[in-house]
GROMACS .gro file of C-alpha atoms in nm:
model
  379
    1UNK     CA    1 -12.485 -15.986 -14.501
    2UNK     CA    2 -12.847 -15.867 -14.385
    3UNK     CA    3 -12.883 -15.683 -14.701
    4UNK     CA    4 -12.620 -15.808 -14.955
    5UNK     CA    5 -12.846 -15.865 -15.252
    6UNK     CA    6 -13.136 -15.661 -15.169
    7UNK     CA    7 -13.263 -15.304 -15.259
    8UNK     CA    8 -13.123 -15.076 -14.982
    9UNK     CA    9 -13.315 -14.728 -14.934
   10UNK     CA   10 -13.154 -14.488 -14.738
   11UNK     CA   11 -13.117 -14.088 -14.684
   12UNK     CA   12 -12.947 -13.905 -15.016
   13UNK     CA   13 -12.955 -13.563 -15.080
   14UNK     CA   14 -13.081 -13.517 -15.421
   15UNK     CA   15 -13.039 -13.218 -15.647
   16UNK     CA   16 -13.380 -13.154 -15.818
   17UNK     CA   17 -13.235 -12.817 -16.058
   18UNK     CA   18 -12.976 -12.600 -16.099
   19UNK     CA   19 -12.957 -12.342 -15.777
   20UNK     CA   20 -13.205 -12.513 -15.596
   21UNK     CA   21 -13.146 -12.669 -15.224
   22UNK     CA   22 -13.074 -12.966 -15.226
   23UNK     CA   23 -13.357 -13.224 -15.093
   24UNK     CA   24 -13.281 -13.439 -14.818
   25UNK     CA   25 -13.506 -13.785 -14.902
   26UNK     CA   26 -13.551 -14.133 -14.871
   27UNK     CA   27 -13.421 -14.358 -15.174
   28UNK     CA   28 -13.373 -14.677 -15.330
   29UNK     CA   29 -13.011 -14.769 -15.406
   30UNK     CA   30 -12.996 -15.136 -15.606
   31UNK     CA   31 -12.740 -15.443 -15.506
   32UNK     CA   32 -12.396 -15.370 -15.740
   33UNK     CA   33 -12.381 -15.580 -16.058
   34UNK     CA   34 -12.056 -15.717 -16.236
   35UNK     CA   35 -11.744 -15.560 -16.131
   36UNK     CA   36 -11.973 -15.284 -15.906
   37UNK     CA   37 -11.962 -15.186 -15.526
   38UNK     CA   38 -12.221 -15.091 -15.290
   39UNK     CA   39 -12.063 -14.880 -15.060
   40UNK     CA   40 -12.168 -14.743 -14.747
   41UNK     CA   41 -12.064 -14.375 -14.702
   42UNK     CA   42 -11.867 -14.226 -14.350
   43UNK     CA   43 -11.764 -13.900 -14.480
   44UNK     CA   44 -11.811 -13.695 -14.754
   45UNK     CA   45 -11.715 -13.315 -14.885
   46UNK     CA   46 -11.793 -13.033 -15.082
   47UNK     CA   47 -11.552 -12.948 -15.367
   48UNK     CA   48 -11.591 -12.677 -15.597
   49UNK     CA   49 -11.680 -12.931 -15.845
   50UNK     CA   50 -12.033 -13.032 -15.679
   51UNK     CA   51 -12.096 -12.645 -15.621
   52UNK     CA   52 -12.034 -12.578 -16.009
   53UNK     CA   53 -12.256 -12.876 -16.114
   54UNK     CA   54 -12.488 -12.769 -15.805
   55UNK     CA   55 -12.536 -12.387 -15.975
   56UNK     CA   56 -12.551 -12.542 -16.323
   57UNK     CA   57 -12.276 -12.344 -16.447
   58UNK     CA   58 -12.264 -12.561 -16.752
   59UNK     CA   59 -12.568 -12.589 -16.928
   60UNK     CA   60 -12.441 -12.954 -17.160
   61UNK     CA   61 -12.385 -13.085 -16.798
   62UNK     CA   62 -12.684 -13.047 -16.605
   63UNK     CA   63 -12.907 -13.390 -16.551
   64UNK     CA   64 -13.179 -13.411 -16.254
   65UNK     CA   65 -13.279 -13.569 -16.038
   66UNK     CA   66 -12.924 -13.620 -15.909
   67UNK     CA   67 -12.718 -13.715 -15.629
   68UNK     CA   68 -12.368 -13.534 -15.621
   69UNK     CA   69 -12.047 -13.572 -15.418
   70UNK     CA   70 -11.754 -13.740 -15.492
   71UNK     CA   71 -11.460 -13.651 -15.229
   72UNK     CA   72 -11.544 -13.916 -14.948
   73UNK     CA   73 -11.487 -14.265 -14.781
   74UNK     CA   74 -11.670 -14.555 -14.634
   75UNK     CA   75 -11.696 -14.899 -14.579
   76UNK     CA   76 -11.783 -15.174 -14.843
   77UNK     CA   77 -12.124 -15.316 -14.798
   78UNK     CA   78 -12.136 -15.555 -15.088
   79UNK     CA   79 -11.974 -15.641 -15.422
   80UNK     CA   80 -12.068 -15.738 -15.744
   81UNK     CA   81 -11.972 -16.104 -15.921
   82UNK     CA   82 -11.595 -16.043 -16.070
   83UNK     CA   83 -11.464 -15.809 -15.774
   84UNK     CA   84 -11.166 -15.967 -15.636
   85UNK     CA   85 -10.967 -15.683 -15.508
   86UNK     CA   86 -11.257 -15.606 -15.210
   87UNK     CA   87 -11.479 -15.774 -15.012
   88UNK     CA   88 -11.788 -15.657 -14.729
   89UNK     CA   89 -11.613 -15.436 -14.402
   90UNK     CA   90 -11.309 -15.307 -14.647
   91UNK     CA   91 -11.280 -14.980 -14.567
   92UNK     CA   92 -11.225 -14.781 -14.922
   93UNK     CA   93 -11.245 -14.404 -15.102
   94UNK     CA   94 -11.465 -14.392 -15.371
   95UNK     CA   95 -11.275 -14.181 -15.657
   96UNK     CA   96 -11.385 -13.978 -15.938
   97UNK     CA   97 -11.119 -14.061 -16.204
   98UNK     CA   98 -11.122 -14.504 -16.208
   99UNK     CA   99 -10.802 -14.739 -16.354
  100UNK     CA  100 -10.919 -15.056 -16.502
  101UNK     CA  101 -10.559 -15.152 -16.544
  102UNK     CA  102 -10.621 -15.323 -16.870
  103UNK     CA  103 -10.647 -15.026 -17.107
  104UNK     CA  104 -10.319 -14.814 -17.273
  105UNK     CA  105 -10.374 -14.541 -17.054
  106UNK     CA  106 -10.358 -14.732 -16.737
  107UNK     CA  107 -10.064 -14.948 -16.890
  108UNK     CA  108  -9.840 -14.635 -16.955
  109UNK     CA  109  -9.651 -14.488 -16.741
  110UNK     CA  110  -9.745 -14.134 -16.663
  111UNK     CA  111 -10.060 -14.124 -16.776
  112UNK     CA  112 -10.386 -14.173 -16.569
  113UNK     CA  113 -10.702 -14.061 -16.771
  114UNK     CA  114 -10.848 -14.499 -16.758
  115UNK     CA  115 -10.977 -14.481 -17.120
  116UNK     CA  116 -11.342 -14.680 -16.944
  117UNK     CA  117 -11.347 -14.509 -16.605
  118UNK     CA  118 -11.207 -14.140 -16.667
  119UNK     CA  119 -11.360 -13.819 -16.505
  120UNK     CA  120 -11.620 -13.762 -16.686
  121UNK     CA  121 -11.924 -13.474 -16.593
  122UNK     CA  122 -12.192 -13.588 -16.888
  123UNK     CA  123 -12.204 -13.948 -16.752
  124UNK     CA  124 -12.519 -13.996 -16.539
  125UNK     CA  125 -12.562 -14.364 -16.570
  126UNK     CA  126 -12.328 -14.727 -16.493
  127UNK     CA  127 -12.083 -14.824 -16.766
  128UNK     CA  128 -12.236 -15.172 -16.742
  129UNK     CA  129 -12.535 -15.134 -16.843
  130UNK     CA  130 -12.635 -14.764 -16.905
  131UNK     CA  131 -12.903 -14.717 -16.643
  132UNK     CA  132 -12.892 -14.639 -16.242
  133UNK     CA  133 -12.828 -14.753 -15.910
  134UNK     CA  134 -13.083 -14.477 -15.760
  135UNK     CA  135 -13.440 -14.484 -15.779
  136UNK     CA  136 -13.676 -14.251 -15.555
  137UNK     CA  137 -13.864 -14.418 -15.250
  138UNK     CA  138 -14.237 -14.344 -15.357
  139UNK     CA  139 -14.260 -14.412 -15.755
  140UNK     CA  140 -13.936 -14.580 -15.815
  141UNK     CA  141 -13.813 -14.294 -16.042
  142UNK     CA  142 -13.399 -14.291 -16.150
  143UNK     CA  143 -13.198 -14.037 -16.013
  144UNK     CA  144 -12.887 -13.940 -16.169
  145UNK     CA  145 -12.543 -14.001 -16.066
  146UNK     CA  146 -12.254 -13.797 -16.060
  147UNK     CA  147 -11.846 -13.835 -16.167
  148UNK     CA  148 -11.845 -14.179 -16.091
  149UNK     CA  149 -11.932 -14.171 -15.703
  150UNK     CA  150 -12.273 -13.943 -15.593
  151UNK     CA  151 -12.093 -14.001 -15.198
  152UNK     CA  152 -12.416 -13.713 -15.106
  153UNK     CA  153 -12.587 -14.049 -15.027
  154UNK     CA  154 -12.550 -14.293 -14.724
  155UNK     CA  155 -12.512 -14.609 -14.990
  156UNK     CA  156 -12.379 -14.556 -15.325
  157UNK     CA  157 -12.284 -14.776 -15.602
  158UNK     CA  158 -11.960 -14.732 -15.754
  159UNK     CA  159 -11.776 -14.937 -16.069
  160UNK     CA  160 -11.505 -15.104 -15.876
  161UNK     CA  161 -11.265 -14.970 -16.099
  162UNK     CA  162 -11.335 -14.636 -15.889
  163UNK     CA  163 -11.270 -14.771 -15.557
  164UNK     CA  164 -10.932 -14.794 -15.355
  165UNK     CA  165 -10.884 -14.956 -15.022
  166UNK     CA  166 -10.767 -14.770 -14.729
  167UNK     CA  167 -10.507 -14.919 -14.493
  168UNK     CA  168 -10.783 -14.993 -14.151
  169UNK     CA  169 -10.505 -14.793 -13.886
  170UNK     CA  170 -10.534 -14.468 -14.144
  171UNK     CA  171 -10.831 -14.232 -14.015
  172UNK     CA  172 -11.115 -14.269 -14.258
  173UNK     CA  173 -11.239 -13.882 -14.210
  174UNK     CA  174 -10.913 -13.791 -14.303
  175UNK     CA  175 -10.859 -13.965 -14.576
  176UNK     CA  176 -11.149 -13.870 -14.744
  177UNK     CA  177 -10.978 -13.556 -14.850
  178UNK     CA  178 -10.746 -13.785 -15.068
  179UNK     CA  179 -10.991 -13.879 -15.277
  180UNK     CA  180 -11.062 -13.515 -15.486
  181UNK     CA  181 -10.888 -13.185 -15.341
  182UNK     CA  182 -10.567 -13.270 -15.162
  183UNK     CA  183 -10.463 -13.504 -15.409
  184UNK     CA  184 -10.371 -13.282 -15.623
  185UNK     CA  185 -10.030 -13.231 -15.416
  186UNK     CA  186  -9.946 -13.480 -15.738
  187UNK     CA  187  -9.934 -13.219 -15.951
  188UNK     CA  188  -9.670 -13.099 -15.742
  189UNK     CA  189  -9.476 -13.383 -15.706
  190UNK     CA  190  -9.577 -13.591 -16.037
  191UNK     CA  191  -9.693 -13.356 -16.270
  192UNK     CA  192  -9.459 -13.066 -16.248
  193UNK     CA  193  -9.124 -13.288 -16.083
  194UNK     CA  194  -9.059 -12.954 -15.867
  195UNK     CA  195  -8.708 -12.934 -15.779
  196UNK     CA  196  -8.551 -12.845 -15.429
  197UNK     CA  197  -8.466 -12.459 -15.418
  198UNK     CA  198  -8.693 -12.390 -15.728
  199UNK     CA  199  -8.975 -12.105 -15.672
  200UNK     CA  200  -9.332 -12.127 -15.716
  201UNK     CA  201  -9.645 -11.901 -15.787
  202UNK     CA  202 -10.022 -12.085 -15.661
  203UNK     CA  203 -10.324 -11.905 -15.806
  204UNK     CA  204 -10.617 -11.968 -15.598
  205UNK     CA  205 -10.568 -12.061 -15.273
  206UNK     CA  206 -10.894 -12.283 -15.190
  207UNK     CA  207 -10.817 -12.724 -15.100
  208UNK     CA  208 -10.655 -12.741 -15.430
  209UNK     CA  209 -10.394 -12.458 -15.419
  210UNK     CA  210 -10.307 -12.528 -15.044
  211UNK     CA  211 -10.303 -12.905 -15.109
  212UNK     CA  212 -10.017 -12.768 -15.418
  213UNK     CA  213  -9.849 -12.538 -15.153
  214UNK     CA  214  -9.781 -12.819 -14.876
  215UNK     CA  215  -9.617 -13.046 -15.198
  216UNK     CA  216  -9.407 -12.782 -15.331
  217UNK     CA  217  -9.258 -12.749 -14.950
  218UNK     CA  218  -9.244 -13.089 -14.916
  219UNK     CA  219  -9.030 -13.078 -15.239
  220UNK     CA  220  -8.812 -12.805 -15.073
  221UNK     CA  221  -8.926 -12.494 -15.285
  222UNK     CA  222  -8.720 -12.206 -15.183
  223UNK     CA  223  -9.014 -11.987 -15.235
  224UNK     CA  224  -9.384 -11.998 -15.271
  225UNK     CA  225  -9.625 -11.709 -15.343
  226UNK     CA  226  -9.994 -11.770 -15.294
  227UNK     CA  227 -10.258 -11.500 -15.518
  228UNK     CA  228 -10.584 -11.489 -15.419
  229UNK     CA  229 -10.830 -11.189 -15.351
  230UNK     CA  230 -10.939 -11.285 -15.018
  231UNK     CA  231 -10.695 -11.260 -14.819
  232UNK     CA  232 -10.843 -11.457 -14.515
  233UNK     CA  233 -10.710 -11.764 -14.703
  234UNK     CA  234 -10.396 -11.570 -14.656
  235UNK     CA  235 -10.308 -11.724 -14.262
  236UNK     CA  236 -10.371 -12.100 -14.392
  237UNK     CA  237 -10.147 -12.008 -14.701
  238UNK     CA  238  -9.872 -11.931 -14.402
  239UNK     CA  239  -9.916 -12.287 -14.218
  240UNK     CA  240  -9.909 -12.434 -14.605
  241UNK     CA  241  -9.537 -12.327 -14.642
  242UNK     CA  242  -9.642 -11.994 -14.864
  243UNK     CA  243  -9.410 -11.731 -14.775
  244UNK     CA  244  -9.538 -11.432 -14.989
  245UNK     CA  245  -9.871 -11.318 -15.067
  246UNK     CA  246 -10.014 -11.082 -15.363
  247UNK     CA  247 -10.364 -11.029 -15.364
  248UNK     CA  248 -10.420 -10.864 -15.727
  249UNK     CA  249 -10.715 -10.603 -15.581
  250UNK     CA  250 -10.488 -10.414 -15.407
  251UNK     CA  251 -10.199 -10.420 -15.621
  252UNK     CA  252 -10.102 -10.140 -15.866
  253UNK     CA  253  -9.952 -10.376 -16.090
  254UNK     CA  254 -10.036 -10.692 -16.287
  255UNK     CA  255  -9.983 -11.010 -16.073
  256UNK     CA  256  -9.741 -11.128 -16.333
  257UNK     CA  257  -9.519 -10.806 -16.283
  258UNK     CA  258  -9.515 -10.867 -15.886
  259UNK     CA  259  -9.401 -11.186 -15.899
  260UNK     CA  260  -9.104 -11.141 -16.189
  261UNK     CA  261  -9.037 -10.890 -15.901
  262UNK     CA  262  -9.007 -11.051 -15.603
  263UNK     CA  263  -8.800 -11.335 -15.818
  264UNK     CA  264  -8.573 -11.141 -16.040
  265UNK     CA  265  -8.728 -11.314 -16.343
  266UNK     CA  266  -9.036 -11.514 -16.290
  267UNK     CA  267  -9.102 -11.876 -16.133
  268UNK     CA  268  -9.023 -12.225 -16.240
  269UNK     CA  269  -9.332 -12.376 -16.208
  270UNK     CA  270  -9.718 -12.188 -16.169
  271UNK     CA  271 -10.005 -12.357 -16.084
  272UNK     CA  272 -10.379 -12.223 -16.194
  273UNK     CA  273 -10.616 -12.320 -15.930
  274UNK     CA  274 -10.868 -12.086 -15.967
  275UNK     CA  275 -11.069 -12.155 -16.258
  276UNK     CA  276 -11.033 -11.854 -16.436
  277UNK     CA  277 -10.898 -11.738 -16.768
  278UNK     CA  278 -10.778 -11.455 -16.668
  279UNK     CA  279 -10.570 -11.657 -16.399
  280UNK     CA  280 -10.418 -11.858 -16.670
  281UNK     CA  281 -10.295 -11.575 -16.863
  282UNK     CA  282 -10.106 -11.454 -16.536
  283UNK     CA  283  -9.994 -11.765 -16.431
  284UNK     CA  284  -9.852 -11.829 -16.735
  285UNK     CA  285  -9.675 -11.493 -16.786
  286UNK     CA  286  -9.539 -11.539 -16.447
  287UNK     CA  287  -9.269 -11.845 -16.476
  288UNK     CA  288  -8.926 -11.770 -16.606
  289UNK     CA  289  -8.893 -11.747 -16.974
  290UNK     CA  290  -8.693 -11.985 -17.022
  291UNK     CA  291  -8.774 -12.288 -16.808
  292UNK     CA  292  -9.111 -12.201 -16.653
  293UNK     CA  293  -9.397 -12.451 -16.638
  294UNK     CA  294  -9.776 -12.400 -16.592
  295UNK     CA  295  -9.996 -12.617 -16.463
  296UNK     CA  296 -10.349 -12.590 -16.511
  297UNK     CA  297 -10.572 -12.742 -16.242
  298UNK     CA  298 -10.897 -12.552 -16.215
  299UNK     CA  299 -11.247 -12.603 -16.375
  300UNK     CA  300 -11.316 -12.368 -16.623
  301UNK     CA  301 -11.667 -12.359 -16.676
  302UNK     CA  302 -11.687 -12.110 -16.925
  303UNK     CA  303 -11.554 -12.213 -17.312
  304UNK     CA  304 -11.286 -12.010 -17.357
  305UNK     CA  305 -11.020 -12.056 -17.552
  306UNK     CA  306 -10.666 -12.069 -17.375
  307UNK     CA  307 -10.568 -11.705 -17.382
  308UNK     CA  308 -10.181 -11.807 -17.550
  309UNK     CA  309 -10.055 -11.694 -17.821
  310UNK     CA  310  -9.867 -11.986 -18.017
  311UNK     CA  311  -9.491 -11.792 -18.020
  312UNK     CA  312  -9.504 -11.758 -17.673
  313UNK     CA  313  -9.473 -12.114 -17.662
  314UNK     CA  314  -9.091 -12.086 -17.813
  315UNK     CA  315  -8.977 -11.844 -17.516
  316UNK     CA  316  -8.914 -12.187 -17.295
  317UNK     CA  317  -9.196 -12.182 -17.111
  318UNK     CA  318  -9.453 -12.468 -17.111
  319UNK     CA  319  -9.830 -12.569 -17.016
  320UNK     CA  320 -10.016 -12.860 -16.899
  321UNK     CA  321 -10.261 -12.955 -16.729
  322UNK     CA  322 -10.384 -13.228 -16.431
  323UNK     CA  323 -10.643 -13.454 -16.307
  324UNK     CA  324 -10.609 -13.583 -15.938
  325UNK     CA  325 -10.293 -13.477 -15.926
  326UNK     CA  326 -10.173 -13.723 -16.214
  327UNK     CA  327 -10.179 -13.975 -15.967
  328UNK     CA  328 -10.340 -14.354 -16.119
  329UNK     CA  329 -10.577 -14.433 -15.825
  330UNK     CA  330 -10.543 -14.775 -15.752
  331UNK     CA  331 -10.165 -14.791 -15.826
  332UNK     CA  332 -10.022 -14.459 -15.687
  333UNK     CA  333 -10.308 -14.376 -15.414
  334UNK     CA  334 -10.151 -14.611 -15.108
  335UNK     CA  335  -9.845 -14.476 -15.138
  336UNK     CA  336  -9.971 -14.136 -15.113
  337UNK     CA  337 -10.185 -14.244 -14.783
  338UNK     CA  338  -9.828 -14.339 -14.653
  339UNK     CA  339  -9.700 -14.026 -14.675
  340UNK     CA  340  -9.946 -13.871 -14.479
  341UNK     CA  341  -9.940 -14.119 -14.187
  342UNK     CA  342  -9.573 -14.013 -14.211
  343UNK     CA  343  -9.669 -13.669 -14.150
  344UNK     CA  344  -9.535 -13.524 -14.505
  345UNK     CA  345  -9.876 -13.407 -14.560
  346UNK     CA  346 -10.124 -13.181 -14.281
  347UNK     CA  347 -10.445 -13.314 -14.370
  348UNK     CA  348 -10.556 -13.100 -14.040
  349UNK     CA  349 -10.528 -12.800 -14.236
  350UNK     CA  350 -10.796 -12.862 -14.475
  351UNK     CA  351 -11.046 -12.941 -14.272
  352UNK     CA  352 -11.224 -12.605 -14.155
  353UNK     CA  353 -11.559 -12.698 -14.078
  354UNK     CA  354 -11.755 -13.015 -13.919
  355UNK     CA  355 -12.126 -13.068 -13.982
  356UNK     CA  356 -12.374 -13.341 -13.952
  357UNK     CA  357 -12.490 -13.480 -14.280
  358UNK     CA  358 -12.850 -13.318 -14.256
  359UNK     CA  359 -12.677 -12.967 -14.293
  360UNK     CA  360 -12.546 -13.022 -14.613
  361UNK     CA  361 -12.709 -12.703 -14.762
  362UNK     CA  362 -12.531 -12.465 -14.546
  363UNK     CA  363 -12.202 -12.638 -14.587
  364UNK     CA  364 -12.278 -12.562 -14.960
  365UNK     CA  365 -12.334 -12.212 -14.880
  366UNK     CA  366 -12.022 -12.196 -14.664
  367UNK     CA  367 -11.807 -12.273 -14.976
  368UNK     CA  368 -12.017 -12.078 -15.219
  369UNK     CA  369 -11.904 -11.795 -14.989
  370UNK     CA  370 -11.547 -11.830 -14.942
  371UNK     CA  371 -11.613 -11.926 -14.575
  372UNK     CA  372 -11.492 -12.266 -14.551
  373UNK     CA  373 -11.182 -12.490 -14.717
  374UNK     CA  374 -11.332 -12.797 -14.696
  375UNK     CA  375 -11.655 -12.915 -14.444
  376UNK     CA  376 -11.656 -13.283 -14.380
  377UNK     CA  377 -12.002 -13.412 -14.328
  378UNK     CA  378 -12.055 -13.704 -14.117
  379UNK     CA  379 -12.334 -13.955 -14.222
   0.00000   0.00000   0.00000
């Protein structure tokens, strides 16, 4: 209540250009408006996603200054006139991809790209009124925000539409991961509908490929194989429920050829979690010809064309792709945070680094080099 209302300025670490460390600061973040939230943030992560728009790896989506983040959780500090659903001391995950619940995406069943409040990496500004939340401390300058959230800040302002409470018993730091990487055990369980004693092929094996690996046991896949070159990801694949592992540097033949191997005929469902083409094309050629599915879930920065050659199509197999695990946030999310207080889910595992929120540069490194699965910063 001290500072409902009132400009807030706090510690954010800002992103001044592409590469460059990120600048821990003093700055001003406003009171929400309509149908906003000022939240105030426990936790936060690094995804891939903040390290791609850290390095600038696409040129059309580059905007500084800027605060980025957007896997994390915290406590509401104030809300804007119109927000019903929350109220100050709530404790909440801010989350990249919103539902406004009004529009014919959120209305439909199966769908979860909120026409208003969709991922979306050119926004920078509110949907109310086009301008920002953040301002720096010593000439009142905007900064930037990022997919809906910037959580790389110790008070954010999010459209309430992007906000979903959290249960108070359920462990905030844990959470947190629920609200980017290990979501995506939807595509798992919504997207692709995997079937008990069906197989299963994971490209990439960082948050989002383990996060697909412990949904597709869940599901009671008969067999998993996990491809990624570095095969220290290769013991957490294990504790995931991955049985086999091909790592396609050391292999003499095409990762597609290894797995119609070791399955007599290819997979029923692949999932592309690496965020390269060349991944795709493998993934894809690696499901059974004639009920495989792909599912594509990593960035690709690069604009490539989908290397698929239209006839292949009429062999049986089908693509797709997901966001957040084609889960609708403020609809689907609880239940998921059920599950994992049930213990279907080992949010444990994806948690292999702790640092306070000052060292947020060399938790950046840490992913950058393959070091760590996910490093939850406390604020």
């Amino acid at each position: 209540m001290e500072t409902q209302g009132k400009v807030i300025t706090c510690r954010a670490a800002v992103a001044w250009g592409a590469g460059e460390a990120l600048v821990m600061e003093d700055v001003k973040v406003d009171p929400p408006q309509r149908l906003e939230v000022r939240l105030r943030i426990l936790f936060t992560s690094i995804c891939h996603t903040d390290l791609s728009a850290w390095k600038g790896e696409n040129e059309a989506q580059q905007a500084y200054p800027r605060i980025l983040g957007h896997e994390a959780a915290g406590i509401v500090e104030s809300v804007g006139e119109g927000v019903e659903d929350m109220k100050a001391g709530d404790h909440v995950l801010p989350i990249f991809t919103g539902e406004c619940g009004d529009c014919r995406v959120c209305k439909r069943d199966g769908a979860n790209l909120c026409e208003r409040f969709r991922v979306d990496p050119m926004k920078k500004v509110m949907v109310g009124d086009g301008k920002t939340r953040f301002f720096t401390s010593k000439d009142n300058k905007p900064i930037y925000h990022f997919l809906n959230t910037s959580t790389f800040s110790e008070y954010t302002v999010v459209d309430s539409a992007c906000v979903v409470k959290v249960d108070p018993r359920f462990p905030l730091e844990k959470m947190s991961l629920l609200s980017c990487g290990v979501s995506t055990v939807g595509a798992a369980w919504n997207v692709a509908d995997i079937q008990p004693g069906s197989t299963v092929a994971i490209f990439g094996l960082g948050a989002v490929g383990l996060a697909v690996a412990e949904g597709a046991r869940a599901k009671g896949a008969s067999k998993i194989i996990g491809i990624d070159v570095n095969p220290n990801k290769f013991p957490l694949g294990r504790e995931a429920g991955i049985s086999e592992f091909i790592n396609p540097k050391e292999s003499d033949k095409t990762v597609h050829e290894r797995v119609m191997e070791i399955t007599e005929g290819g997979v029923e469902y692949s999932f592309e979690c690496a965020g390269r083409i060349e991944a795709l094309r493998e993934a894809f050629l690696s499901t059974n010809s004639g009920v495989g599915v792909t599912v594509l879930l990593g960035v690709h920065a690069s604009p490539q064309l989908l290397p698929i050659h239209p006839m292949e199509l009429f062999q049986g197999r089908s693509i797709t792709a997901s966001v957040f695990g084609g889960l609708k946030p403020k609809t689907q999310l609880p239940l998921l945070f059920t599950q994992c207080l049930q213990g279907q889910l080992n949010l444990d595992l994806f948690i292999s680094h702790q640092l306070p929120f000052s060292d947020i540069n060399e938790a950046m490194q840490l992913l950058h080099q393959g070091k760590a699965l996910r490093c939850l910063l406390r604020l």
